[in-house]
């Protein structure tokens, strides 16, 4: 059984150095130019009616935020419509995947034709309320670390590795770049029926199964109906791992990923505030198709 140490009752007010670190993060992130969304220009029609092909897509913006040394952050934004990276920073840095491993469990079950019957509500609970007990059961039943190995092979993941301890699925390591590939696999290679099941499951609830507030990052940056997210968090090996990932825009156009490791001093509340600020800045320049009718 995977165990995580959490102290979610500790004060979220950050004093001293922690306040300075958080303010520095917010200041730096807000000062970074997130760049224009990489979109192809429409063809130009010349007087001779000869169509000129659109110019090539610009390279992704590389954001180099000078974060405090005790906060590690990696981000990536991918445009599924244009099949191009929009922005990236430290996208190849490895982090403990924590509950992002649940995406691999779900996609592995789907690939094996096992996303049926009793597994459908079990996967829903594992993803929407991030239930660890269900994840433990599915991880063990489906082969443990072999799940990660199969995902590496089928999705072409470059820097994802299985956990050294076969029972600790959260110790799987991954990168922002590889998480983009996981979502791209879901959206472009999974059969439509399976994809619909997972998208419904990624309508994350505000509270996790263990009572944790998982409404941060992407889910706090956009209205309901404009995100499909998988959050992740754990403490204290040795610090807070807090990640926010998912699809944004009513048309699921963009993959947005932000992974972090943050000091214990800021607490879970401080860490999630940082990730919400990061997410707001990542989505600020995107051409998001908004939903006006309400409802999630």
mmCIF file of C-alpha atoms in Angstrom:
data_model
loop_
_atom_site.group_PDB
_atom_site.id
_atom_site.type_symbol
_atom_site.label_atom_id
_atom_site.label_comp_id
_atom_site.label_asym_id
_atom_site.label_seq_id
_atom_site.Cartn_x
_atom_site.Cartn_y
_atom_site.Cartn_z
ATOM 1 C CA UNK A 1 0.000 0.000 0.000
ATOM 2 C CA UNK A 2 1.246 3.420 -0.871
ATOM 3 C CA UNK A 3 1.418 5.755 2.073
ATOM 4 C CA UNK A 4 1.857 9.466 1.964
ATOM 5 C CA UNK A 5 2.562 11.749 4.824
ATOM 6 C CA UNK A 6 0.434 14.827 4.704
ATOM 7 C CA UNK A 7 -0.004 17.650 7.133
ATOM 8 C CA UNK A 8 -2.851 19.560 5.595
ATOM 9 C CA UNK A 9 -3.698 21.226 8.878
ATOM 10 C CA UNK A 10 -0.535 23.249 9.023
ATOM 11 C CA UNK A 11 -1.077 26.990 8.575
ATOM 12 C CA UNK A 12 -0.971 28.165 5.013
ATOM 13 C CA UNK A 13 0.351 31.572 6.057
ATOM 14 C CA UNK A 14 3.953 31.726 5.050
ATOM 15 C CA UNK A 15 6.301 33.807 7.162
ATOM 16 C CA UNK A 16 9.804 35.093 6.730
ATOM 17 C CA UNK A 17 11.637 33.480 3.871
ATOM 18 C CA UNK A 18 8.559 31.562 2.724
ATOM 19 C CA UNK A 19 6.682 34.839 2.095
ATOM 20 C CA UNK A 20 9.614 36.230 0.174
ATOM 21 C CA UNK A 21 9.858 33.071 -1.912
ATOM 22 C CA UNK A 22 6.177 33.082 -2.787
ATOM 23 C CA UNK A 23 6.169 36.793 -3.640
ATOM 24 C CA UNK A 24 9.256 36.294 -5.781
ATOM 25 C CA UNK A 25 7.572 33.464 -7.643
ATOM 26 C CA UNK A 26 4.432 35.498 -8.308
ATOM 27 C CA UNK A 27 6.437 38.572 -9.355
ATOM 28 C CA UNK A 28 8.699 36.662 -11.671
ATOM 29 C CA UNK A 29 5.944 34.596 -13.238
ATOM 30 C CA UNK A 30 3.798 37.665 -13.865
ATOM 31 C CA UNK A 31 6.731 39.431 -15.452
ATOM 32 C CA UNK A 32 7.400 36.643 -17.946
ATOM 33 C CA UNK A 33 6.060 37.160 -21.446
ATOM 34 C CA UNK A 34 3.973 34.077 -22.130
ATOM 35 C CA UNK A 35 4.129 34.780 -25.838
ATOM 36 C CA UNK A 36 1.528 34.611 -28.563
ATOM 37 C CA UNK A 37 -0.326 31.396 -29.274
ATOM 38 C CA UNK A 38 1.313 29.511 -32.100
ATOM 39 C CA UNK A 39 -1.326 29.437 -34.843
ATOM 40 C CA UNK A 40 -0.994 29.116 -38.587
ATOM 41 C CA UNK A 41 -1.873 32.185 -40.637
ATOM 42 C CA UNK A 42 -4.551 31.846 -43.346
ATOM 43 C CA UNK A 43 -3.291 31.460 -46.928
ATOM 44 C CA UNK A 44 -2.666 34.678 -48.817
ATOM 45 C CA UNK A 45 -4.432 34.952 -52.193
ATOM 46 C CA UNK A 46 -2.355 36.827 -54.777
ATOM 47 C CA UNK A 47 -3.890 38.718 -57.686
ATOM 48 C CA UNK A 48 -3.002 35.762 -59.919
ATOM 49 C CA UNK A 49 -5.147 33.537 -57.616
ATOM 50 C CA UNK A 50 -2.058 31.485 -56.735
ATOM 51 C CA UNK A 51 -2.398 30.369 -53.111
ATOM 52 C CA UNK A 52 0.697 30.979 -51.010
ATOM 53 C CA UNK A 53 1.202 28.368 -48.269
ATOM 54 C CA UNK A 54 1.051 29.660 -44.692
ATOM 55 C CA UNK A 55 4.333 30.477 -42.972
ATOM 56 C CA UNK A 56 5.809 27.848 -40.651
ATOM 57 C CA UNK A 57 4.753 27.870 -37.022
ATOM 58 C CA UNK A 58 7.061 29.883 -34.759
ATOM 59 C CA UNK A 59 9.153 27.920 -32.263
ATOM 60 C CA UNK A 60 7.744 27.542 -28.749
ATOM 61 C CA UNK A 61 8.467 30.233 -26.219
ATOM 62 C CA UNK A 62 11.060 29.091 -23.699
ATOM 63 C CA UNK A 63 10.276 30.607 -20.341
ATOM 64 C CA UNK A 64 13.240 30.876 -17.996
ATOM 65 C CA UNK A 65 11.774 32.066 -14.717
ATOM 66 C CA UNK A 66 14.383 32.856 -12.090
ATOM 67 C CA UNK A 67 12.636 31.021 -9.285
ATOM 68 C CA UNK A 68 14.056 30.842 -5.769
ATOM 69 C CA UNK A 69 16.486 27.970 -5.462
ATOM 70 C CA UNK A 70 14.167 26.059 -3.133
ATOM 71 C CA UNK A 71 11.280 25.920 -5.635
ATOM 72 C CA UNK A 72 11.556 23.645 -8.664
ATOM 73 C CA UNK A 73 9.090 24.266 -11.495
ATOM 74 C CA UNK A 74 8.602 22.780 -14.963
ATOM 75 C CA UNK A 75 5.901 23.726 -17.460
ATOM 76 C CA UNK A 76 4.719 22.892 -20.955
ATOM 77 C CA UNK A 77 1.771 24.062 -23.048
ATOM 78 C CA UNK A 78 0.887 22.166 -26.224
ATOM 79 C CA UNK A 79 -1.578 23.161 -28.948
ATOM 80 C CA UNK A 80 -3.345 19.988 -30.105
ATOM 81 C CA UNK A 81 -4.980 21.730 -33.068
ATOM 82 C CA UNK A 82 -1.699 22.996 -34.496
ATOM 83 C CA UNK A 83 0.342 20.083 -33.126
ATOM 84 C CA UNK A 84 2.908 22.480 -31.685
ATOM 85 C CA UNK A 85 4.406 23.503 -28.363
ATOM 86 C CA UNK A 86 3.311 26.963 -27.294
ATOM 87 C CA UNK A 87 5.621 27.401 -24.313
ATOM 88 C CA UNK A 88 7.977 25.373 -22.170
ATOM 89 C CA UNK A 89 10.313 25.672 -19.204
ATOM 90 C CA UNK A 90 12.469 22.947 -17.674
ATOM 91 C CA UNK A 91 10.174 20.527 -19.497
ATOM 92 C CA UNK A 92 12.701 17.669 -19.274
ATOM 93 C CA UNK A 93 13.285 17.910 -15.515
ATOM 94 C CA UNK A 94 12.129 14.794 -13.670
ATOM 95 C CA UNK A 95 9.652 14.884 -10.786
ATOM 96 C CA UNK A 96 7.877 12.237 -8.780
ATOM 97 C CA UNK A 97 4.651 11.700 -10.723
ATOM 98 C CA UNK A 98 2.538 11.076 -7.604
ATOM 99 C CA UNK A 99 -1.113 10.799 -8.674
ATOM 100 C CA UNK A 100 -0.300 11.511 -12.322
ATOM 101 C CA UNK A 101 0.582 7.805 -12.414
ATOM 102 C CA UNK A 102 -3.177 7.220 -12.261
ATOM 103 C CA UNK A 103 -3.385 8.463 -15.860
ATOM 104 C CA UNK A 104 -1.046 5.634 -16.858
ATOM 105 C CA UNK A 105 -3.120 3.083 -14.945
ATOM 106 C CA UNK A 106 -6.285 4.261 -16.717
ATOM 107 C CA UNK A 107 -4.772 4.339 -20.213
ATOM 108 C CA UNK A 108 -3.190 0.927 -19.681
ATOM 109 C CA UNK A 109 -6.538 -0.586 -18.750
ATOM 110 C CA UNK A 110 -8.062 1.016 -21.830
ATOM 111 C CA UNK A 111 -5.335 -0.331 -24.111
ATOM 112 C CA UNK A 112 -5.901 -3.835 -22.755
ATOM 113 C CA UNK A 113 -9.650 -3.609 -23.322
ATOM 114 C CA UNK A 114 -10.277 -3.613 -19.574
ATOM 115 C CA UNK A 115 -11.977 -0.212 -19.291
ATOM 116 C CA UNK A 116 -15.291 -1.995 -18.973
ATOM 117 C CA UNK A 117 -17.677 -3.323 -16.350
ATOM 118 C CA UNK A 118 -16.685 -2.698 -12.744
ATOM 119 C CA UNK A 119 -13.466 -1.001 -13.841
ATOM 120 C CA UNK A 120 -15.368 1.986 -15.248
ATOM 121 C CA UNK A 121 -16.599 3.338 -11.872
ATOM 122 C CA UNK A 122 -13.307 2.334 -10.246
ATOM 123 C CA UNK A 123 -11.291 4.365 -12.748
ATOM 124 C CA UNK A 124 -13.722 7.249 -12.336
ATOM 125 C CA UNK A 125 -13.148 7.274 -8.587
ATOM 126 C CA UNK A 126 -9.389 6.949 -9.008
ATOM 127 C CA UNK A 127 -9.248 9.978 -11.316
ATOM 128 C CA UNK A 128 -12.040 12.325 -10.249
ATOM 129 C CA UNK A 129 -11.497 12.148 -6.483
ATOM 130 C CA UNK A 130 -7.916 10.849 -6.757
ATOM 131 C CA UNK A 131 -8.675 7.820 -4.600
ATOM 132 C CA UNK A 132 -5.445 6.076 -3.586
ATOM 133 C CA UNK A 133 -7.065 2.866 -2.371
ATOM 134 C CA UNK A 134 -8.590 2.244 -5.777
ATOM 135 C CA UNK A 135 -5.282 3.124 -7.437
ATOM 136 C CA UNK A 136 -3.504 0.579 -5.224
ATOM 137 C CA UNK A 137 -5.936 -2.134 -6.285
ATOM 138 C CA UNK A 138 -5.783 -1.385 -10.002
ATOM 139 C CA UNK A 139 -1.997 -0.938 -9.949
ATOM 140 C CA UNK A 140 -1.483 -4.350 -8.370
ATOM 141 C CA UNK A 141 -4.057 -6.126 -10.536
ATOM 142 C CA UNK A 142 -2.707 -4.694 -13.789
ATOM 143 C CA UNK A 143 0.977 -5.467 -13.284
ATOM 144 C CA UNK A 144 2.444 -2.676 -11.159
ATOM 145 C CA UNK A 145 5.617 -1.205 -12.711
ATOM 146 C CA UNK A 146 4.871 -3.027 -15.991
ATOM 147 C CA UNK A 147 2.093 -0.451 -16.474
ATOM 148 C CA UNK A 148 4.716 2.292 -16.707
ATOM 149 C CA UNK A 149 6.971 0.204 -18.951
ATOM 150 C CA UNK A 150 4.107 -0.395 -21.384
ATOM 151 C CA UNK A 151 3.248 3.312 -21.418
ATOM 152 C CA UNK A 152 6.849 4.260 -22.162
ATOM 153 C CA UNK A 153 6.809 1.937 -25.153
ATOM 154 C CA UNK A 154 3.329 2.726 -26.504
ATOM 155 C CA UNK A 155 3.415 6.503 -25.990
ATOM 156 C CA UNK A 156 7.089 7.107 -26.719
ATOM 157 C CA UNK A 157 7.770 8.643 -23.313
ATOM 158 C CA UNK A 158 11.385 9.808 -23.095
ATOM 159 C CA UNK A 159 12.096 10.384 -19.407
ATOM 160 C CA UNK A 160 9.435 8.492 -17.468
ATOM 161 C CA UNK A 161 10.673 5.635 -15.275
ATOM 162 C CA UNK A 162 8.914 3.025 -13.098
ATOM 163 C CA UNK A 163 9.266 3.254 -9.314
ATOM 164 C CA UNK A 164 12.161 1.408 -7.686
ATOM 165 C CA UNK A 165 9.789 0.050 -5.063
ATOM 166 C CA UNK A 166 7.131 -1.848 -7.073
ATOM 167 C CA UNK A 167 4.439 -0.950 -4.537
ATOM 168 C CA UNK A 168 4.967 2.811 -4.633
ATOM 169 C CA UNK A 169 3.263 3.906 -7.850
ATOM 170 C CA UNK A 170 3.599 7.578 -6.886
ATOM 171 C CA UNK A 171 7.393 7.279 -7.083
ATOM 172 C CA UNK A 172 7.166 6.851 -10.839
ATOM 173 C CA UNK A 173 9.175 9.731 -12.301
ATOM 174 C CA UNK A 174 8.102 11.832 -15.238
ATOM 175 C CA UNK A 175 8.575 15.203 -16.913
ATOM 176 C CA UNK A 176 6.325 17.983 -18.173
ATOM 177 C CA UNK A 177 7.211 16.963 -21.737
ATOM 178 C CA UNK A 178 6.152 13.362 -21.133
ATOM 179 C CA UNK A 179 2.889 14.385 -19.467
ATOM 180 C CA UNK A 180 2.075 16.329 -22.642
ATOM 181 C CA UNK A 181 2.553 13.083 -24.583
ATOM 182 C CA UNK A 182 0.199 11.238 -22.239
ATOM 183 C CA UNK A 183 -2.598 13.726 -22.892
ATOM 184 C CA UNK A 184 -1.811 13.784 -26.599
ATOM 185 C CA UNK A 185 -2.159 9.988 -26.612
ATOM 186 C CA UNK A 186 -5.554 10.224 -24.925
ATOM 187 C CA UNK A 187 -6.823 12.829 -27.394
ATOM 188 C CA UNK A 188 -5.387 11.513 -30.657
ATOM 189 C CA UNK A 189 -4.865 7.760 -30.332
ATOM 190 C CA UNK A 190 -7.504 6.381 -27.977
ATOM 191 C CA UNK A 191 -10.814 5.187 -29.440
ATOM 192 C CA UNK A 192 -13.529 7.821 -29.042
ATOM 193 C CA UNK A 193 -15.546 5.793 -26.539
ATOM 194 C CA UNK A 194 -12.604 5.251 -24.217
ATOM 195 C CA UNK A 195 -11.552 8.883 -24.555
ATOM 196 C CA UNK A 196 -15.023 10.049 -23.548
ATOM 197 C CA UNK A 197 -14.910 7.884 -20.425
ATOM 198 C CA UNK A 198 -11.575 9.378 -19.345
ATOM 199 C CA UNK A 199 -12.607 12.954 -20.123
ATOM 200 C CA UNK A 200 -15.700 12.525 -17.966
ATOM 201 C CA UNK A 201 -13.467 11.195 -15.196
ATOM 202 C CA UNK A 202 -11.166 14.226 -15.456
ATOM 203 C CA UNK A 203 -13.969 16.558 -14.397
ATOM 204 C CA UNK A 204 -12.172 16.682 -11.060
ATOM 205 C CA UNK A 205 -14.225 17.255 -7.924
ATOM 206 C CA UNK A 206 -13.188 20.080 -5.548
ATOM 207 C CA UNK A 207 -12.437 17.621 -2.734
ATOM 208 C CA UNK A 208 -10.367 14.473 -3.043
ATOM 209 C CA UNK A 209 -11.321 11.168 -1.449
ATOM 210 C CA UNK A 210 -9.118 11.956 1.564
ATOM 211 C CA UNK A 211 -10.621 15.429 1.987
ATOM 212 C CA UNK A 212 -7.799 17.375 0.320
ATOM 213 C CA UNK A 213 -8.816 20.542 -1.522
ATOM 214 C CA UNK A 214 -7.780 19.777 -5.102
ATOM 215 C CA UNK A 215 -9.264 22.951 -6.592
ATOM 216 C CA UNK A 216 -6.007 24.697 -7.500
ATOM 217 C CA UNK A 217 -3.883 25.395 -10.524
ATOM 218 C CA UNK A 218 -5.795 24.778 -13.759
ATOM 219 C CA UNK A 219 -9.173 24.214 -12.078
ATOM 220 C CA UNK A 220 -8.879 27.541 -10.242
ATOM 221 C CA UNK A 221 -7.633 29.408 -13.324
ATOM 222 C CA UNK A 222 -10.602 28.650 -15.607
ATOM 223 C CA UNK A 223 -14.370 28.232 -15.245
ATOM 224 C CA UNK A 224 -15.988 24.791 -15.044
ATOM 225 C CA UNK A 225 -16.537 23.311 -18.480
ATOM 226 C CA UNK A 226 -13.228 24.657 -19.779
ATOM 227 C CA UNK A 227 -10.858 22.187 -18.137
ATOM 228 C CA UNK A 228 -10.344 18.432 -17.721
ATOM 229 C CA UNK A 229 -7.663 18.036 -15.082
ATOM 230 C CA UNK A 230 -5.602 15.602 -13.075
ATOM 231 C CA UNK A 231 -3.977 17.090 -10.009
ATOM 232 C CA UNK A 232 -1.249 15.505 -7.899
ATOM 233 C CA UNK A 233 0.308 16.200 -4.512
ATOM 234 C CA UNK A 234 2.314 14.471 -1.815
ATOM 235 C CA UNK A 235 4.475 15.248 1.163
ATOM 236 C CA UNK A 236 7.177 14.960 2.520
ATOM 237 C CA UNK A 237 9.851 13.105 0.559
ATOM 238 C CA UNK A 238 11.560 15.442 1.152
ATOM 239 C CA UNK A 239 9.304 18.381 0.217
ATOM 240 C CA UNK A 240 5.884 19.129 -1.271
ATOM 241 C CA UNK A 241 5.265 17.712 -4.739
ATOM 242 C CA UNK A 242 2.341 19.654 -6.205
ATOM 243 C CA UNK A 243 1.337 19.289 -9.875
ATOM 244 C CA UNK A 244 -1.530 20.598 -12.008
ATOM 245 C CA UNK A 245 -2.149 19.146 -15.471
ATOM 246 C CA UNK A 246 -4.935 18.805 -17.993
ATOM 247 C CA UNK A 247 -6.767 19.920 -21.105
ATOM 248 C CA UNK A 248 -8.132 23.454 -21.359
ATOM 249 C CA UNK A 249 -10.624 25.150 -23.642
ATOM 250 C CA UNK A 250 -14.126 23.902 -24.385
ATOM 251 C CA UNK A 251 -12.717 22.259 -27.525
ATOM 252 C CA UNK A 252 -9.873 20.559 -25.553
ATOM 253 C CA UNK A 253 -7.400 22.435 -27.709
ATOM 254 C CA UNK A 254 -4.514 22.838 -25.276
ATOM 255 C CA UNK A 255 -2.571 20.570 -22.942
ATOM 256 C CA UNK A 256 -1.296 22.524 -19.930
ATOM 257 C CA UNK A 257 1.231 20.989 -17.537
ATOM 258 C CA UNK A 258 2.928 22.460 -14.468
ATOM 259 C CA UNK A 259 5.006 20.277 -12.143
ATOM 260 C CA UNK A 260 6.635 21.507 -8.950
ATOM 261 C CA UNK A 261 8.576 20.613 -5.847
ATOM 262 C CA UNK A 262 8.255 23.206 -3.107
ATOM 263 C CA UNK A 263 9.625 23.678 0.423
ATOM 264 C CA UNK A 264 7.740 22.438 3.451
ATOM 265 C CA UNK A 265 7.724 25.920 4.971
ATOM 266 C CA UNK A 266 5.046 27.161 2.578
ATOM 267 C CA UNK A 267 2.639 24.377 3.459
ATOM 268 C CA UNK A 268 0.174 22.780 1.068
ATOM 269 C CA UNK A 269 -1.861 25.979 0.868
ATOM 270 C CA UNK A 270 1.160 28.053 -0.102
ATOM 271 C CA UNK A 271 2.233 25.507 -2.719
ATOM 272 C CA UNK A 272 -1.194 25.390 -4.353
ATOM 273 C CA UNK A 273 -1.362 29.197 -4.468
ATOM 274 C CA UNK A 274 1.902 29.197 -6.399
ATOM 275 C CA UNK A 275 0.502 26.643 -8.848
ATOM 276 C CA UNK A 276 -2.692 28.621 -9.362
ATOM 277 C CA UNK A 277 -0.642 31.696 -10.199
ATOM 278 C CA UNK A 278 1.487 29.621 -12.586
ATOM 279 C CA UNK A 279 -1.610 28.168 -14.279
ATOM 280 C CA UNK A 280 -3.253 31.575 -14.698
ATOM 281 C CA UNK A 281 -0.163 32.871 -16.449
ATOM 282 C CA UNK A 282 0.138 29.794 -18.664
ATOM 283 C CA UNK A 283 -3.441 30.082 -19.947
ATOM 284 C CA UNK A 284 -3.550 33.881 -20.152
ATOM 285 C CA UNK A 285 -2.318 34.099 -23.743
ATOM 286 C CA UNK A 286 -4.158 31.089 -25.138
ATOM 287 C CA UNK A 287 -6.988 31.280 -27.675
ATOM 288 C CA UNK A 288 -9.455 29.492 -25.472
ATOM 289 C CA UNK A 289 -12.927 28.803 -26.792
ATOM 290 C CA UNK A 290 -15.140 29.822 -23.904
ATOM 291 C CA UNK A 291 -18.375 28.229 -22.866
ATOM 292 C CA UNK A 292 -21.163 30.750 -22.338
ATOM 293 C CA UNK A 293 -24.112 28.510 -21.493
ATOM 294 C CA UNK A 294 -22.898 27.429 -18.071
ATOM 295 C CA UNK A 295 -22.541 23.991 -16.565
ATOM 296 C CA UNK A 296 -19.592 21.662 -16.350
#
